Amino acid sequence: MTSPPPLPDLFLANMGTPLMWMTLLHLFIGNAVIALLEGLVLAGCFKIRRLTAVGCALLANYSSAWLGVWLFPEHFPGSEDVNITNLQTWLWRGVILAFMLTLVVEAPFFWLGLRKRPRPIRSTVLGTLLVNAITYPMLAYVFWSSSSTSMLTRLEIAAPPTMEAPKDLRLFFLSPEGNQVMQTDLTGANPVAVNALPELPAEFKRHLYAMPTTPRSYNLMLLTGPYREQKEEWQPQLLLADFSSDAGVEYMVAEDLPSPGPFAHRGPAIRMASSAADAEDSYQVGLYPNEGIRKGGARPFRFALEAPFAMWPVRHATQISDDMVIFQLGNDQICLLRPYSRKIALIARGHSPVVAR
């Protein structure tokens, strides 16, 4: 049975999430359980040896599962365009395509067990459809139950102009390729390039952040360095001097450290000086995709998105007001969320957002 979540994501976490662990369990153990069930059904319905049927089912399930891990979503045509605005459609499409892929990959293995029957091709088609019609809905239910989809199911996907964002705020971010610094308003309309950056080796990453110089002056900084190395290996660079009178500052910068380090911001959301509030009112960003963005206290909420084909953590969150926050979702989606209005909008494609006045 094809397993959709991408394998590389599974090994980036120290503890993991229910969906990550379910995927691992399925890949190494769950396929054997499914193969046993499918083999017994195949043997009972087509009168072949149980050992033969289970052996063919084992080969079929492990082959389709590991092929699915490689194929979905990175190597599937059009997957680079998947975002929160079209994810529901893509999930249904992915489930159907994964089911079809499962049938195509597993059929030759079932044919090995059914080839001596009269009309073996017909038996193979019927047998492959039968066993997957039984086990595929069960597997889909298990994976969906292990997912965190509140950002998709409890929020309205809104158009950016309807979010009523402050008109005096600007958004700076890196382009998806990381080779340009972009600027736009909080509707994402008419983004313009303000800095062109040289190409980087694949193992290097960039991070955009604001550095205060006085209480009313901020510089726009760029951090560059090898991915997953210590922050001492990363080099800060001034991009724009005095670019804002009020900007969101990451907590490591606020504590007078020279840079925010190479790792994506998580923990308390960044607060702009003009919207500072008590710590208990701050939004929190989790480490794992299923933790998403949340708030405790008298009006708690948590919105997260971790599902097959979309294991998207929240990063670089800047809280603008009690009902407005901008953050990076996944690798390159910059979103505006109004948690109490139950609305979210995709305003730009890129990463490392910085909000400034």
mmCIF file of C-alpha atoms in Angstrom:
data_model
loop_
_atom_site.group_PDB
_atom_site.id
_atom_site.type_symbol
_atom_site.label_atom_id
_atom_site.label_comp_id
_atom_site.label_asym_id
_atom_site.label_seq_id
_atom_site.Cartn_x
_atom_site.Cartn_y
_atom_site.Cartn_z
ATOM 1 C CA MET A 1 0.000 0.000 0.000
ATOM 2 C CA THR A 2 1.542 3.281 -1.102
ATOM 3 C CA SER A 3 2.590 5.505 1.815
ATOM 4 C CA PRO A 4 2.431 9.231 0.990
ATOM 5 C CA PRO A 5 4.533 11.243 3.488
ATOM 6 C CA PRO A 6 8.089 12.036 2.311
ATOM 7 C CA LEU A 7 10.764 9.966 4.020
ATOM 8 C CA PRO A 8 13.417 12.717 4.469
ATOM 9 C CA ASP A 9 11.100 14.701 6.729
ATOM 10 C CA LEU A 10 10.825 11.763 9.092
ATOM 11 C CA PHE A 11 14.433 11.899 10.176
ATOM 12 C CA LEU A 12 14.720 15.634 10.793
ATOM 13 C CA ALA A 13 13.059 15.456 14.182
ATOM 14 C CA ASN A 14 14.437 14.095 17.443
ATOM 15 C CA MET A 15 11.091 12.904 18.825
ATOM 16 C CA GLY A 16 8.648 13.200 15.974
ATOM 17 C CA THR A 17 4.886 13.442 15.677
ATOM 18 C CA PRO A 18 2.070 10.877 15.493
ATOM 19 C CA LEU A 19 2.047 11.080 11.689
ATOM 20 C CA MET A 20 5.821 10.662 11.460
ATOM 21 C CA TRP A 21 5.778 7.648 13.752
ATOM 22 C CA MET A 22 2.776 6.159 11.967
ATOM 23 C CA THR A 23 4.622 6.456 8.662
ATOM 24 C CA LEU A 24 7.689 4.737 10.073
ATOM 25 C CA LEU A 25 5.554 2.037 11.645
ATOM 26 C CA HIS A 26 3.762 1.476 8.373
ATOM 27 C CA LEU A 27 6.945 1.320 6.309
ATOM 28 C CA PHE A 28 8.703 -1.246 8.475
ATOM 29 C CA ILE A 29 5.962 -3.191 10.281
ATOM 30 C CA GLY A 30 2.524 -2.139 9.077
ATOM 31 C CA ASN A 31 3.114 -3.431 5.567
ATOM 32 C CA ALA A 32 3.680 -6.916 6.973
ATOM 33 C CA VAL A 33 0.352 -6.797 8.841
ATOM 34 C CA ILE A 34 -1.450 -5.541 5.726
ATOM 35 C CA ALA A 35 0.251 -8.197 3.601
ATOM 36 C CA LEU A 36 -0.888 -10.928 5.983
ATOM 37 C CA LEU A 37 -4.497 -9.728 5.755
ATOM 38 C CA GLU A 38 -4.365 -9.341 1.974
ATOM 39 C CA GLY A 39 -2.694 -12.722 1.548
ATOM 40 C CA LEU A 40 -5.362 -14.493 3.578
ATOM 41 C CA VAL A 41 -8.120 -12.774 1.584
ATOM 42 C CA LEU A 42 -6.394 -13.663 -1.687
ATOM 43 C CA ALA A 43 -5.904 -17.294 -0.649
ATOM 44 C CA GLY A 44 -9.484 -17.668 0.541
ATOM 45 C CA CYS A 45 -11.093 -16.098 -2.520
ATOM 46 C CA PHE A 46 -8.881 -17.613 -5.240
ATOM 47 C CA LYS A 47 -8.018 -20.971 -3.627
ATOM 48 C CA ILE A 48 -4.234 -20.659 -3.697
ATOM 49 C CA ARG A 49 -1.700 -21.573 -1.026
ATOM 50 C CA ARG A 50 -1.684 -19.181 1.916
ATOM 51 C CA LEU A 51 2.111 -19.038 2.041
ATOM 52 C CA THR A 52 2.264 -18.131 -1.648
ATOM 53 C CA ALA A 53 -0.436 -15.490 -1.301
ATOM 54 C CA VAL A 54 1.137 -13.856 1.772
ATOM 55 C CA GLY A 55 4.593 -13.890 0.130
ATOM 56 C CA CYS A 56 3.272 -12.140 -2.964
ATOM 57 C CA ALA A 57 1.406 -9.621 -0.807
ATOM 58 C CA LEU A 58 4.570 -8.862 1.177
ATOM 59 C CA LEU A 59 6.529 -8.111 -2.006
ATOM 60 C CA ALA A 60 3.652 -6.051 -3.385
ATOM 61 C CA ASN A 61 3.094 -3.915 -0.294
ATOM 62 C CA TYR A 62 6.716 -3.136 0.511
ATOM 63 C CA SER A 63 7.444 -2.284 -3.126
ATOM 64 C CA SER A 64 4.506 0.099 -3.472
ATOM 65 C CA ALA A 65 5.082 1.699 -0.055
ATOM 66 C CA TRP A 66 8.742 2.554 -0.631
ATOM 67 C CA LEU A 67 8.087 3.707 -4.178
ATOM 68 C CA GLY A 68 5.358 5.975 -2.808
ATOM 69 C CA VAL A 69 7.744 7.465 -0.240
ATOM 70 C CA TRP A 70 10.159 8.394 -3.015
ATOM 71 C CA LEU A 71 7.495 9.651 -5.412
ATOM 72 C CA PHE A 72 5.163 11.643 -3.131
ATOM 73 C CA PRO A 73 5.306 14.582 -3.024
ATOM 74 C CA GLU A 74 8.747 15.799 -4.183
ATOM 75 C CA HIS A 75 8.983 13.826 -7.432
ATOM 76 C CA PHE A 76 5.372 14.061 -8.512
ATOM 77 C CA PRO A 77 4.659 16.475 -11.406
ATOM 78 C CA GLY A 78 3.083 19.711 -10.230
ATOM 79 C CA SER A 79 3.782 19.136 -6.538
ATOM 80 C CA GLU A 80 5.872 22.304 -6.338
ATOM 81 C CA ASP A 81 2.670 24.324 -6.783
ATOM 82 C CA VAL A 82 0.886 22.788 -3.784
ATOM 83 C CA ASN A 83 0.010 25.374 -1.131
ATOM 84 C CA ILE A 84 -2.644 25.980 1.479
ATOM 85 C CA THR A 85 -5.090 27.415 -1.065
ATOM 86 C CA ASN A 86 -5.235 24.233 -3.147
ATOM 87 C CA LEU A 87 -4.211 21.612 -0.605
ATOM 88 C CA GLN A 88 -7.671 20.093 -0.159
ATOM 89 C CA THR A 89 -7.916 19.413 -3.886
ATOM 90 C CA TRP A 90 -4.368 18.087 -3.938
ATOM 91 C CA LEU A 91 -5.032 15.750 -0.998
ATOM 92 C CA TRP A 92 -7.963 14.137 -2.778
ATOM 93 C CA ARG A 93 -5.953 13.939 -5.973
ATOM 94 C CA GLY A 94 -3.025 12.456 -4.080
ATOM 95 C CA VAL A 95 -5.200 9.790 -2.446
ATOM 96 C CA ILE A 96 -6.637 8.757 -5.821
ATOM 97 C CA LEU A 97 -3.255 8.776 -7.551
ATOM 98 C CA ALA A 98 -1.662 6.827 -4.699
ATOM 99 C CA PHE A 99 -4.420 4.224 -4.958
ATOM 100 C CA MET A 100 -3.910 3.907 -8.722
ATOM 101 C CA LEU A 101 -0.150 3.649 -8.262
ATOM 102 C CA THR A 102 -0.697 0.932 -5.669
ATOM 103 C CA LEU A 103 -2.770 -1.105 -8.108
ATOM 104 C CA VAL A 104 -0.224 -0.771 -10.918
ATOM 105 C CA VAL A 105 2.784 -1.639 -8.749
ATOM 106 C CA GLU A 106 1.180 -4.502 -6.841
ATOM 107 C CA ALA A 107 -0.571 -6.250 -9.737
ATOM 108 C CA PRO A 108 2.570 -7.983 -11.118
ATOM 109 C CA PHE A 109 3.340 -9.450 -7.698
ATOM 110 C CA PHE A 110 -0.191 -10.788 -7.290
ATOM 111 C CA TRP A 111 0.052 -12.219 -10.791
ATOM 112 C CA LEU A 112 2.955 -14.366 -9.589
ATOM 113 C CA GLY A 113 0.617 -16.071 -7.136
ATOM 114 C CA LEU A 114 -2.341 -16.309 -9.514
ATOM 115 C CA ARG A 115 -0.597 -17.133 -12.777
ATOM 116 C CA LYS A 116 -1.517 -20.853 -12.650
ATOM 117 C CA ARG A 117 -5.228 -20.202 -12.286
ATOM 118 C CA PRO A 118 -7.564 -20.226 -15.257
ATOM 119 C CA ARG A 119 -7.701 -16.729 -16.766
ATOM 120 C CA PRO A 120 -4.806 -15.426 -14.613
ATOM 121 C CA ILE A 121 -4.987 -11.830 -15.858
ATOM 122 C CA ARG A 122 -8.644 -11.540 -14.894
ATOM 123 C CA SER A 123 -7.893 -13.095 -11.493
ATOM 124 C CA THR A 124 -4.984 -10.690 -10.990
ATOM 125 C CA VAL A 125 -7.101 -7.609 -11.743
ATOM 126 C CA LEU A 126 -9.938 -8.767 -9.512
ATOM 127 C CA GLY A 127 -7.619 -9.861 -6.717
ATOM 128 C CA THR A 128 -5.636 -6.607 -6.711
ATOM 129 C CA LEU A 129 -8.805 -4.539 -6.641
ATOM 130 C CA LEU A 130 -10.384 -6.687 -3.932
ATOM 131 C CA VAL A 131 -7.555 -6.649 -1.400
ATOM 132 C CA ASN A 132 -6.877 -2.937 -1.839
ATOM 133 C CA ALA A 133 -10.561 -2.099 -1.579
ATOM 134 C CA ILE A 134 -10.411 -3.689 1.872
ATOM 135 C CA THR A 135 -7.101 -2.346 3.188
ATOM 136 C CA TYR A 136 -6.760 1.070 1.507
ATOM 137 C CA PRO A 137 -9.690 2.734 3.352
ATOM 138 C CA MET A 138 -8.351 1.321 6.623
ATOM 139 C CA LEU A 139 -4.903 2.761 5.949
ATOM 140 C CA ALA A 140 -6.319 6.123 4.855
ATOM 141 C CA TYR A 141 -8.327 6.354 8.082
ATOM 142 C CA VAL A 142 -5.261 5.561 10.222
ATOM 143 C CA PHE A 143 -3.122 8.203 8.501
ATOM 144 C CA TRP A 144 -5.861 10.850 8.620
ATOM 145 C CA SER A 145 -6.436 10.154 12.319
ATOM 146 C CA SER A 146 -2.710 10.708 12.926
ATOM 147 C CA SER A 147 -2.733 14.039 11.086
ATOM 148 C CA SER A 148 -3.208 17.585 12.413
ATOM 149 C CA THR A 149 -5.429 19.489 10.015
ATOM 150 C CA SER A 150 -7.006 22.297 12.060
ATOM 151 C CA MET A 151 -5.375 24.941 9.857
ATOM 152 C CA LEU A 152 -7.143 23.400 6.883
ATOM 153 C CA THR A 153 -10.491 22.361 8.364
ATOM 154 C CA ARG A 154 -11.192 25.118 10.921
ATOM 155 C CA LEU A 155 -10.044 28.171 8.973
ATOM 156 C CA GLU A 156 -11.478 29.945 5.969
ATOM 157 C CA ILE A 157 -8.977 30.313 3.123
ATOM 158 C CA ALA A 158 -9.444 33.999 2.375
ATOM 159 C CA ALA A 159 -8.191 36.393 -0.279
ATOM 160 C CA PRO A 160 -5.417 38.640 1.109
ATOM 161 C CA PRO A 161 -7.280 41.950 0.520
ATOM 162 C CA THR A 162 -10.150 40.747 2.735
ATOM 163 C CA MET A 163 -7.906 40.266 5.785
ATOM 164 C CA GLU A 164 -7.980 43.975 6.755
ATOM 165 C CA ALA A 165 -4.265 44.131 7.496
ATOM 166 C CA PRO A 166 -2.679 47.456 8.519
ATOM 167 C CA LYS A 167 -1.793 49.471 5.434
ATOM 168 C CA ASP A 168 1.303 51.044 6.998
ATOM 169 C CA LEU A 169 3.152 47.745 7.431
ATOM 170 C CA ARG A 170 5.577 46.274 4.932
ATOM 171 C CA LEU A 171 6.721 42.714 4.425
ATOM 172 C CA PHE A 172 10.296 41.818 3.521
ATOM 173 C CA PHE A 173 11.193 38.249 2.620
ATOM 174 C CA LEU A 174 13.530 36.075 0.597
ATOM 175 C CA SER A 175 12.312 34.738 -2.736
ATOM 176 C CA PRO A 176 11.695 30.972 -2.909
ATOM 177 C CA GLU A 177 15.067 30.499 -4.581
ATOM 178 C CA GLY A 178 16.759 32.667 -1.926
ATOM 179 C CA ASN A 179 18.445 34.898 -4.495
ATOM 180 C CA GLN A 180 16.348 38.063 -4.011
ATOM 181 C CA VAL A 181 15.082 40.176 -1.139
ATOM 182 C CA MET A 182 11.487 41.109 -1.858
ATOM 183 C CA GLN A 183 9.191 43.805 -0.447
ATOM 184 C CA THR A 184 5.399 44.048 -0.534
ATOM 185 C CA ASP A 185 2.479 45.166 1.595
ATOM 186 C CA LEU A 186 0.459 42.734 3.718
ATOM 187 C CA THR A 187 -1.849 41.929 0.823
ATOM 188 C CA GLY A 188 1.089 40.574 -1.151
ATOM 189 C CA ALA A 189 0.216 42.815 -4.091
ATOM 190 C CA ASN A 190 2.942 43.924 -6.498
ATOM 191 C CA PRO A 191 6.051 42.567 -4.749
ATOM 192 C CA VAL A 192 9.286 44.257 -5.808
ATOM 193 C CA ALA A 193 12.886 43.117 -5.554
ATOM 194 C CA VAL A 194 14.976 45.387 -3.320
ATOM 195 C CA ASN A 195 18.210 43.365 -3.349
ATOM 196 C CA ALA A 196 19.685 40.797 -5.694
ATOM 197 C CA LEU A 197 21.798 38.138 -4.005
ATOM 198 C CA PRO A 198 24.450 35.834 -5.482
ATOM 199 C CA GLU A 199 23.779 32.138 -5.907
ATOM 200 C CA LEU A 200 24.703 29.926 -2.958
ATOM 201 C CA PRO A 201 26.021 26.365 -2.781
ATOM 202 C CA ALA A 202 23.301 23.839 -2.030
ATOM 203 C CA GLU A 203 24.489 23.305 1.559
ATOM 204 C CA PHE A 204 24.191 27.032 2.402
ATOM 205 C CA LYS A 205 21.078 28.831 3.629
ATOM 206 C CA ARG A 206 20.011 32.436 4.170
ATOM 207 C CA HIS A 207 17.971 34.068 6.899
ATOM 208 C CA LEU A 208 16.526 37.604 6.939
ATOM 209 C CA TYR A 209 16.085 39.500 10.204
ATOM 210 C CA ALA A 210 15.803 42.993 11.722
ATOM 211 C CA MET A 211 18.479 44.454 13.987
ATOM 212 C CA PRO A 212 17.659 47.462 16.202
ATOM 213 C CA THR A 213 20.226 50.268 16.275
ATOM 214 C CA THR A 214 18.182 52.763 18.320
ATOM 215 C CA PRO A 215 14.651 52.501 19.781
ATOM 216 C CA ARG A 216 13.309 54.019 16.560
ATOM 217 C CA SER A 217 15.723 52.675 13.959
ATOM 218 C CA TYR A 218 16.283 49.205 12.545
ATOM 219 C CA ASN A 219 18.637 47.666 10.015
ATOM 220 C CA LEU A 220 17.662 44.821 7.693
ATOM 221 C CA MET A 221 20.241 42.058 8.041
ATOM 222 C CA LEU A 222 21.033 38.864 6.147
ATOM 223 C CA LEU A 223 22.536 35.786 7.744
ATOM 224 C CA THR A 224 24.339 33.296 5.480
ATOM 225 C CA GLY A 225 25.989 30.023 6.345
ATOM 226 C CA PRO A 226 26.121 26.248 5.947
ATOM 227 C CA TYR A 227 22.882 24.519 6.878
ATOM 228 C CA ARG A 228 22.760 22.890 10.342
ATOM 229 C CA GLU A 229 26.119 24.290 11.425
ATOM 230 C CA GLN A 230 26.657 26.293 14.625
ATOM 231 C CA LYS A 231 25.770 29.953 14.482
ATOM 232 C CA GLU A 232 29.446 30.903 14.754
ATOM 233 C CA GLU A 233 29.799 29.642 11.179
ATOM 234 C CA TRP A 234 27.118 32.010 9.884
ATOM 235 C CA GLN A 235 28.015 35.486 8.644
ATOM 236 C CA PRO A 236 25.724 38.536 9.185
ATOM 237 C CA GLN A 237 25.521 41.146 6.457
ATOM 238 C CA LEU A 238 23.895 44.590 6.391
ATOM 239 C CA LEU A 239 21.359 44.859 3.574
ATOM 240 C CA LEU A 240 19.418 48.052 4.338
ATOM 241 C CA ALA A 241 20.418 50.615 6.954
ATOM 242 C CA ASP A 242 17.653 52.391 8.896
ATOM 243 C CA PHE A 243 15.007 50.629 6.814
ATOM 244 C CA SER A 244 12.268 50.923 9.444
ATOM 245 C CA SER A 245 11.140 52.769 12.561
ATOM 246 C CA ASP A 246 9.449 49.645 13.976
ATOM 247 C CA ALA A 247 10.153 46.027 13.079
ATOM 248 C CA GLY A 248 9.749 42.589 14.567
ATOM 249 C CA VAL A 249 12.943 41.508 16.344
ATOM 250 C CA GLU A 250 13.783 37.877 17.078
ATOM 251 C CA TYR A 251 14.387 37.079 20.714
ATOM 252 C CA MET A 252 18.084 36.225 20.264
ATOM 253 C CA VAL A 253 18.693 39.624 18.676
ATOM 254 C CA ALA A 254 16.700 41.311 21.445
ATOM 255 C CA GLU A 255 19.046 39.673 23.964
ATOM 256 C CA ASP A 256 22.024 41.375 22.279
ATOM 257 C CA LEU A 257 23.321 38.269 20.557
ATOM 258 C CA PRO A 258 25.016 39.082 17.237
ATOM 259 C CA SER A 259 22.562 37.084 15.137
ATOM 260 C CA PRO A 260 19.529 34.831 15.531
ATOM 261 C CA GLY A 261 21.545 31.771 14.591
ATOM 262 C CA PRO A 262 20.969 29.405 11.694
ATOM 263 C CA PHE A 263 17.861 27.667 12.987
ATOM 264 C CA ALA A 264 14.305 28.661 12.157
ATOM 265 C CA HIS A 265 12.621 30.836 14.769
ATOM 266 C CA ARG A 266 10.291 29.025 17.160
ATOM 267 C CA GLY A 267 9.029 29.633 20.679
ATOM 268 C CA PRO A 268 7.379 33.011 21.428
ATOM 269 C CA ALA A 269 6.246 34.843 18.324
ATOM 270 C CA ILE A 270 8.166 37.953 17.375
ATOM 271 C CA ARG A 271 6.499 41.135 18.635
ATOM 272 C CA MET A 272 6.799 44.581 17.123
ATOM 273 C CA ALA A 273 7.505 47.363 19.616
ATOM 274 C CA SER A 274 4.233 49.093 18.793
ATOM 275 C CA SER A 275 2.215 45.957 19.537
ATOM 276 C CA ALA A 276 4.098 44.687 22.590
ATOM 277 C CA ALA A 277 1.951 42.926 25.150
ATOM 278 C CA ASP A 278 2.311 40.789 28.227
ATOM 279 C CA ALA A 279 4.102 37.487 27.692
ATOM 280 C CA GLU A 280 0.922 35.557 28.445
ATOM 281 C CA ASP A 281 -0.711 37.181 25.411
ATOM 282 C CA SER A 282 2.041 36.097 23.016
ATOM 283 C CA TYR A 283 1.512 33.460 20.384
ATOM 284 C CA GLN A 284 3.788 30.418 20.474
ATOM 285 C CA VAL A 285 5.371 28.559 17.566
ATOM 286 C CA GLY A 286 5.995 24.833 17.972
ATOM 287 C CA LEU A 287 8.949 22.768 16.847
ATOM 288 C CA TYR A 288 6.982 20.127 14.959
ATOM 289 C CA PRO A 289 4.338 20.581 12.249
ATOM 290 C CA ASN A 290 1.563 19.214 14.467
ATOM 291 C CA GLU A 291 2.286 21.914 17.087
ATOM 292 C CA GLY A 292 1.718 24.759 14.619
ATOM 293 C CA ILE A 293 0.934 28.132 16.158
ATOM 294 C CA ARG A 294 -0.973 28.387 19.421
ATOM 295 C CA LYS A 295 -1.927 30.523 22.392
ATOM 296 C CA GLY A 296 -2.979 29.644 25.921
ATOM 297 C CA GLY A 297 -4.759 31.746 28.513
ATOM 298 C CA ALA A 298 -8.387 32.800 28.461
ATOM 299 C CA ARG A 299 -8.787 32.543 24.674
ATOM 300 C CA PRO A 300 -6.677 29.555 23.646
ATOM 301 C CA PHE A 301 -6.261 28.285 20.124
ATOM 302 C CA ARG A 302 -3.978 25.993 18.134
ATOM 303 C CA PHE A 303 -3.790 25.735 14.374
ATOM 304 C CA ALA A 304 -1.461 23.273 12.703
ATOM 305 C CA LEU A 305 -1.065 21.475 9.409
ATOM 306 C CA GLU A 306 0.543 18.067 9.200
ATOM 307 C CA ALA A 307 -1.066 15.660 6.777
ATOM 308 C CA PRO A 308 0.048 13.203 4.116
ATOM 309 C CA PHE A 309 1.688 15.212 1.326
ATOM 310 C CA ALA A 310 1.833 18.326 3.570
ATOM 311 C CA MET A 311 3.987 18.195 6.714
ATOM 312 C CA TRP A 312 4.331 21.961 7.099
ATOM 313 C CA PRO A 313 5.766 23.530 10.283
ATOM 314 C CA VAL A 314 5.156 27.145 11.276
ATOM 315 C CA ARG A 315 8.262 29.335 11.416
ATOM 316 C CA HIS A 316 9.246 33.020 11.768
ATOM 317 C CA ALA A 317 5.946 34.212 13.243
ATOM 318 C CA THR A 318 5.426 37.933 13.849
ATOM 319 C CA GLN A 319 2.383 38.851 15.946
ATOM 320 C CA ILE A 320 0.896 42.130 14.758
ATOM 321 C CA SER A 321 -2.125 42.291 17.050
ATOM 322 C CA ASP A 322 -4.263 40.064 19.251
ATOM 323 C CA ASP A 323 -5.944 38.746 16.098
ATOM 324 C CA MET A 324 -3.239 38.913 13.453
ATOM 325 C CA VAL A 325 0.056 37.122 12.833
ATOM 326 C CA ILE A 326 2.301 36.586 9.825
ATOM 327 C CA PHE A 327 4.396 33.438 9.539
ATOM 328 C CA GLN A 328 6.151 31.090 7.180
ATOM 329 C CA LEU A 329 4.282 27.847 6.557
ATOM 330 C CA GLY A 330 6.370 24.963 5.282
ATOM 331 C CA ASN A 331 9.262 25.864 3.027
ATOM 332 C CA ASP A 332 7.976 28.852 1.089
ATOM 333 C CA GLN A 333 4.466 29.973 2.024
ATOM 334 C CA ILE A 334 4.083 33.285 3.834
ATOM 335 C CA CYS A 335 0.648 33.447 5.429
ATOM 336 C CA LEU A 336 -1.464 35.980 7.295
ATOM 337 C CA LEU A 337 -3.621 34.431 10.024
ATOM 338 C CA ARG A 338 -6.481 35.928 12.021
ATOM 339 C CA PRO A 339 -7.063 33.156 14.578
ATOM 340 C CA TYR A 340 -10.169 34.594 16.249
ATOM 341 C CA SER A 341 -11.725 35.575 12.925
ATOM 342 C CA ARG A 342 -10.916 32.037 11.699
ATOM 343 C CA LYS A 343 -9.303 33.251 8.464
ATOM 344 C CA ILE A 344 -5.976 32.600 6.778
ATOM 345 C CA ALA A 345 -4.508 33.965 3.543
ATOM 346 C CA LEU A 346 -1.465 33.139 1.464
ATOM 347 C CA ILE A 347 0.155 36.501 0.760
ATOM 348 C CA ALA A 348 3.515 35.540 -0.788
ATOM 349 C CA ARG A 349 5.740 32.658 -1.813
ATOM 350 C CA GLY A 350 9.119 32.884 -0.119
ATOM 351 C CA HIS A 351 10.711 32.459 3.282
ATOM 352 C CA SER A 352 12.219 34.282 6.259
ATOM 353 C CA PRO A 353 9.554 37.042 6.503
ATOM 354 C CA VAL A 354 10.274 40.305 8.327
ATOM 355 C CA VAL A 355 7.423 42.707 9.141
ATOM 356 C CA ALA A 356 8.291 46.402 9.406
ATOM 357 C CA ARG A 357 6.619 49.786 9.556
#
